[in-house]
mmCIF file of C-alpha atoms in Angstrom:
data_model
loop_
_atom_site.group_PDB
_atom_site.id
_atom_site.type_symbol
_atom_site.label_atom_id
_atom_site.label_comp_id
_atom_site.label_asym_id
_atom_site.label_seq_id
_atom_site.Cartn_x
_atom_site.Cartn_y
_atom_site.Cartn_z
ATOM 1 C CA MET A 1 23.319 26.252 1.560
ATOM 2 C CA MET A 2 20.457 26.955 3.630
ATOM 3 C CA GLN A 3 20.818 23.764 6.067
ATOM 4 C CA SER A 4 24.446 25.252 6.474
ATOM 5 C CA ILE A 5 23.171 28.959 7.283
ATOM 6 C CA GLY A 6 20.340 27.386 9.458
ATOM 7 C CA ARG A 7 22.771 25.058 11.737
ATOM 8 C CA ARG A 8 24.925 28.328 12.057
ATOM 9 C CA TYR A 9 22.018 30.293 13.110
ATOM 10 C CA VAL A 10 20.514 28.220 15.455
ATOM 11 C CA GLN A 11 23.818 27.781 17.542
ATOM 12 C CA HIS A 12 24.306 31.353 17.346
ATOM 13 C CA PHE A 13 20.660 31.664 18.865
ATOM 14 C CA ASN A 14 20.922 29.086 21.194
ATOM 15 C CA TYR A 15 24.754 30.736 22.814
ATOM 16 C CA ALA A 16 22.999 33.975 22.712
ATOM 17 C CA TYR A 17 20.036 33.213 24.919
ATOM 18 C CA SER A 18 21.187 30.408 26.881
ATOM 19 C CA ARG A 19 19.173 27.630 25.280
ATOM 20 C CA THR A 20 19.002 24.493 23.263
ATOM 21 C CA GLY A 21 16.971 22.735 20.944
ATOM 22 C CA THR A 22 15.853 23.539 17.346
ATOM 23 C CA LEU A 23 14.163 26.371 16.199
ATOM 24 C CA TRP A 24 12.222 25.231 13.530
ATOM 25 C CA GLU A 25 9.988 22.036 13.338
ATOM 26 C CA GLY A 26 11.045 20.043 9.911
ATOM 27 C CA ARG A 27 13.721 20.728 7.400
ATOM 28 C CA TYR A 28 14.068 23.418 5.142
ATOM 29 C CA LYS A 29 11.432 22.908 2.139
ATOM 30 C CA SER A 30 11.657 24.821 -0.939
ATOM 31 C CA THR A 31 10.009 24.288 -4.431
ATOM 32 C CA LEU A 32 10.369 25.871 -8.182
ATOM 33 C CA VAL A 33 7.290 27.963 -8.881
ATOM 34 C CA ASP A 34 5.588 28.771 -12.726
ATOM 35 C CA THR A 35 6.164 32.611 -12.248
ATOM 36 C CA ASP A 36 3.614 33.362 -15.216
ATOM 37 C CA ASN A 37 0.563 31.487 -13.750
ATOM 38 C CA TYR A 38 1.537 30.806 -9.780
ATOM 39 C CA LEU A 39 3.938 33.469 -8.454
ATOM 40 C CA LEU A 40 1.624 36.338 -7.577
ATOM 41 C CA THR A 41 -0.957 33.519 -6.023
ATOM 42 C CA VAL A 42 2.434 31.959 -4.354
ATOM 43 C CA TYR A 43 2.747 35.939 -2.898
ATOM 44 C CA ARG A 44 -0.757 35.819 -1.493
ATOM 45 C CA TYR A 45 -0.535 32.673 -0.095
ATOM 46 C CA ILE A 46 2.429 33.740 2.144
ATOM 47 C CA GLU A 47 1.272 37.309 2.902
ATOM 48 C CA LEU A 48 -2.002 35.461 4.221
ATOM 49 C CA ASN A 49 -0.104 32.987 6.413
ATOM 50 C CA PRO A 50 0.046 35.268 9.406
ATOM 51 C CA VAL A 51 -3.701 35.933 9.048
ATOM 52 C CA ARG A 52 -4.721 32.077 8.504
ATOM 53 C CA ALA A 53 -2.828 31.643 11.616
ATOM 54 C CA GLY A 54 -4.759 33.985 13.585
ATOM 55 C CA MET A 55 -1.805 35.936 14.264
ATOM 56 C CA VAL A 56 -2.872 39.165 12.501
ATOM 57 C CA GLY A 57 -6.287 40.189 10.989
ATOM 58 C CA HIS A 58 -4.495 41.971 8.006
ATOM 59 C CA PRO A 59 -1.207 41.119 6.275
ATOM 60 C CA ALA A 60 0.015 44.656 6.617
ATOM 61 C CA ASP A 61 -0.040 44.116 10.339
ATOM 62 C CA TYR A 62 2.284 41.355 10.273
ATOM 63 C CA PRO A 63 5.635 43.123 10.939
ATOM 64 C CA TRP A 64 7.660 40.742 8.945
ATOM 65 C CA SER A 65 5.497 41.014 5.664
ATOM 66 C CA SER A 66 6.605 42.221 2.107
ATOM 67 C CA TYR A 67 2.787 43.095 1.902
ATOM 68 C CA SER A 68 4.097 46.979 3.496
ATOM 69 C CA TYR A 69 6.195 47.016 0.442
ATOM 70 C CA ASN A 70 4.155 45.565 -2.213
ATOM 71 C CA ALA A 71 0.660 47.463 -1.023
ATOM 72 C CA ALA A 72 1.958 50.312 0.615
ATOM 73 C CA SER A 73 5.426 52.183 -0.289
ATOM 74 C CA VAL A 74 6.815 50.904 2.909
ATOM 75 C CA GLU A 75 10.691 51.018 1.687
ATOM 76 C CA ILE A 76 12.359 47.366 2.604
ATOM 77 C CA GLN A 77 16.139 47.627 1.804
ATOM 78 C CA MET A 78 16.704 43.583 1.362
ATOM 79 C CA LEU A 79 13.560 43.466 -1.036
ATOM 80 C CA THR A 80 14.180 43.411 -4.937
ATOM 81 C CA PRO A 81 10.363 43.379 -6.741
ATOM 82 C CA HIS A 82 10.145 40.778 -9.061
ATOM 83 C CA GLU A 83 9.218 41.167 -12.658
ATOM 84 C CA SER A 84 5.676 39.659 -12.298
ATOM 85 C CA TYR A 85 4.997 42.497 -9.417
ATOM 86 C CA LEU A 86 6.604 45.413 -11.724
ATOM 87 C CA ALA A 87 4.192 44.169 -14.572
ATOM 88 C CA LEU A 88 1.536 44.809 -12.673
ATOM 89 C CA GLY A 89 1.572 48.583 -13.228
ATOM 90 C CA LYS A 90 3.824 51.054 -14.835
ATOM 91 C CA THR A 91 3.978 53.390 -11.677
ATOM 92 C CA SER A 92 4.657 52.347 -7.844
ATOM 93 C CA ALA A 93 0.751 53.754 -7.273
ATOM 94 C CA LEU A 94 -0.504 51.400 -9.847
ATOM 95 C CA ARG A 95 1.487 48.498 -8.898
ATOM 96 C CA GLU A 96 0.474 48.814 -5.209
ATOM 97 C CA SER A 97 -3.078 49.336 -6.040
ATOM 98 C CA ALA A 98 -3.034 46.044 -8.355
ATOM 99 C CA TYR A 99 -1.503 44.143 -5.428
ATOM 100 C CA ARG A 100 -4.015 45.046 -2.912
ATOM 101 C CA ASP A 101 -6.794 44.242 -5.314
ATOM 102 C CA LEU A 102 -5.211 40.809 -5.540
ATOM 103 C CA PHE A 103 -6.490 40.289 -1.817
ATOM 104 C CA GLN A 104 -9.805 41.260 -2.516
ATOM 105 C CA SER A 105 -11.040 37.627 -3.676
ATOM 106 C CA HIS A 106 -10.161 34.634 -1.986
ATOM 107 C CA ILE A 107 -7.459 32.111 -2.832
ATOM 108 C CA PRO A 108 -9.508 28.823 -3.945
ATOM 109 C CA ASP A 109 -8.867 25.652 -1.581
ATOM 110 C CA MET A 110 -7.620 23.815 -4.564
ATOM 111 C CA ASP A 111 -4.295 26.548 -5.145
ATOM 112 C CA ILE A 112 -3.763 26.610 -1.149
ATOM 113 C CA ASN A 113 -3.829 22.402 -1.367
ATOM 114 C CA ALA A 114 -1.103 22.865 -4.493
ATOM 115 C CA ILE A 115 1.092 25.210 -3.200
ATOM 116 C CA ARG A 116 1.402 22.895 0.396
ATOM 117 C CA LEU A 117 1.967 19.798 -1.460
ATOM 118 C CA ALA A 118 4.289 21.031 -3.799
ATOM 119 C CA THR A 119 6.479 23.013 -1.318
ATOM 120 C CA ASN A 120 5.974 19.978 1.052
ATOM 121 C CA LYS A 121 7.179 17.389 -1.412
ATOM 122 C CA SER A 122 9.537 19.611 -3.311
ATOM 123 C CA TRP A 123 7.954 19.180 -6.528
ATOM 124 C CA VAL A 124 7.416 21.859 -9.157
ATOM 125 C CA LEU A 125 4.454 24.099 -8.829
ATOM 126 C CA GLY A 126 3.271 25.187 -12.296
ATOM 127 C CA SER A 127 1.297 24.351 -15.547
ATOM 128 C CA GLU A 128 1.683 20.948 -17.223
ATOM 129 C CA LYS A 129 4.138 22.811 -19.905
ATOM 130 C CA PHE A 130 6.022 24.286 -17.189
ATOM 131 C CA ILE A 131 6.505 20.959 -15.220
ATOM 132 C CA GLU A 132 7.153 19.151 -18.580
ATOM 133 C CA GLN A 133 9.736 21.652 -19.399
ATOM 134 C CA PHE A 134 11.563 20.980 -16.295
ATOM 135 C CA GLU A 135 11.416 17.567 -16.467
ATOM 136 C CA ARG A 136 13.085 17.445 -20.032
ATOM 137 C CA ARG A 137 16.004 20.092 -19.298
ATOM 138 C CA VAL A 138 16.496 18.926 -15.420
ATOM 139 C CA GLY A 139 15.875 15.066 -16.097
ATOM 140 C CA VAL A 140 14.153 14.544 -13.007
ATOM 141 C CA ALA A 141 10.368 14.243 -12.460
ATOM 142 C CA GLY A 142 9.078 17.162 -10.958
ATOM 143 C CA LYS A 143 5.989 15.633 -9.661
ATOM 144 C CA THR A 144 4.482 12.275 -8.282
ATOM 145 C CA ALA A 145 4.235 9.601 -11.013
ATOM 146 C CA GLY A 146 1.679 7.704 -8.782
ATOM 147 C CA HIS A 147 2.868 4.777 -7.022
ATOM 148 C CA GLY A 148 0.180 2.549 -8.559
ATOM 149 C CA GLY A 149 -2.980 2.448 -6.860
ATOM 150 C CA ASP A 150 -4.790 0.505 -3.963
ATOM 151 C CA ARG A 151 -3.261 -2.775 -4.033
ATOM 152 C CA LYS A 152 -6.219 -4.147 -2.137
ATOM 153 C CA SER A 153 -9.018 -3.129 -4.519
ATOM 154 C CA LYS A 154 -10.159 -6.006 -7.096
ATOM 155 C CA ALA A 155 -9.172 -3.515 -10.031
ATOM 156 C CA TYR A 156 -5.577 -3.182 -8.924
ATOM 157 C CA LYS A 157 -5.472 -6.829 -8.531
ATOM 158 C CA LYS A 158 -6.691 -7.719 -11.788
ATOM 159 C CA SER A 159 -5.046 -5.230 -13.660
ATOM 160 C CA THR A 160 -1.855 -6.812 -11.980
ATOM 161 C CA THR A 161 -2.795 -10.481 -12.210
ATOM 162 C CA LEU A 162 -0.807 -12.566 -15.139
ATOM 163 C CA THR A 163 -3.181 -14.568 -17.081
ATOM 164 C CA PRO A 164 -2.052 -18.035 -18.316
#
């Protein structure tokens, strides 16, 4: 569905602006996210992308960000708040304050790398238990099982050599 929408939009955009070619690099990518443990970290990751790219100094400065809704009561008609966001507080003021507080700490590089890897590989992002539940329900691997090892190493050769 996303591929079809993307193709139609590119055709429309190119026609409207008398241009040719693609608008985006690569294909559409997505990943299933363990809500309980990772969703708000992914929110922070997304909201901070324009900051990391040097486009703005703060997530609130990026006009296409949901940060303004989540942290500052700016109404965005197309946005439906997620349960995890709503659980941050009983009132909108408490939720907004809690959301702003999330941005006071740095996202660990390990988490940034995990989000990027899961998204780029279309893996599941979550705890081991969450990934195992996904694999049992869907019957598809939620992450890589690995590809063996360094086939040039002595340890790998020894482990795969048949002994008479």
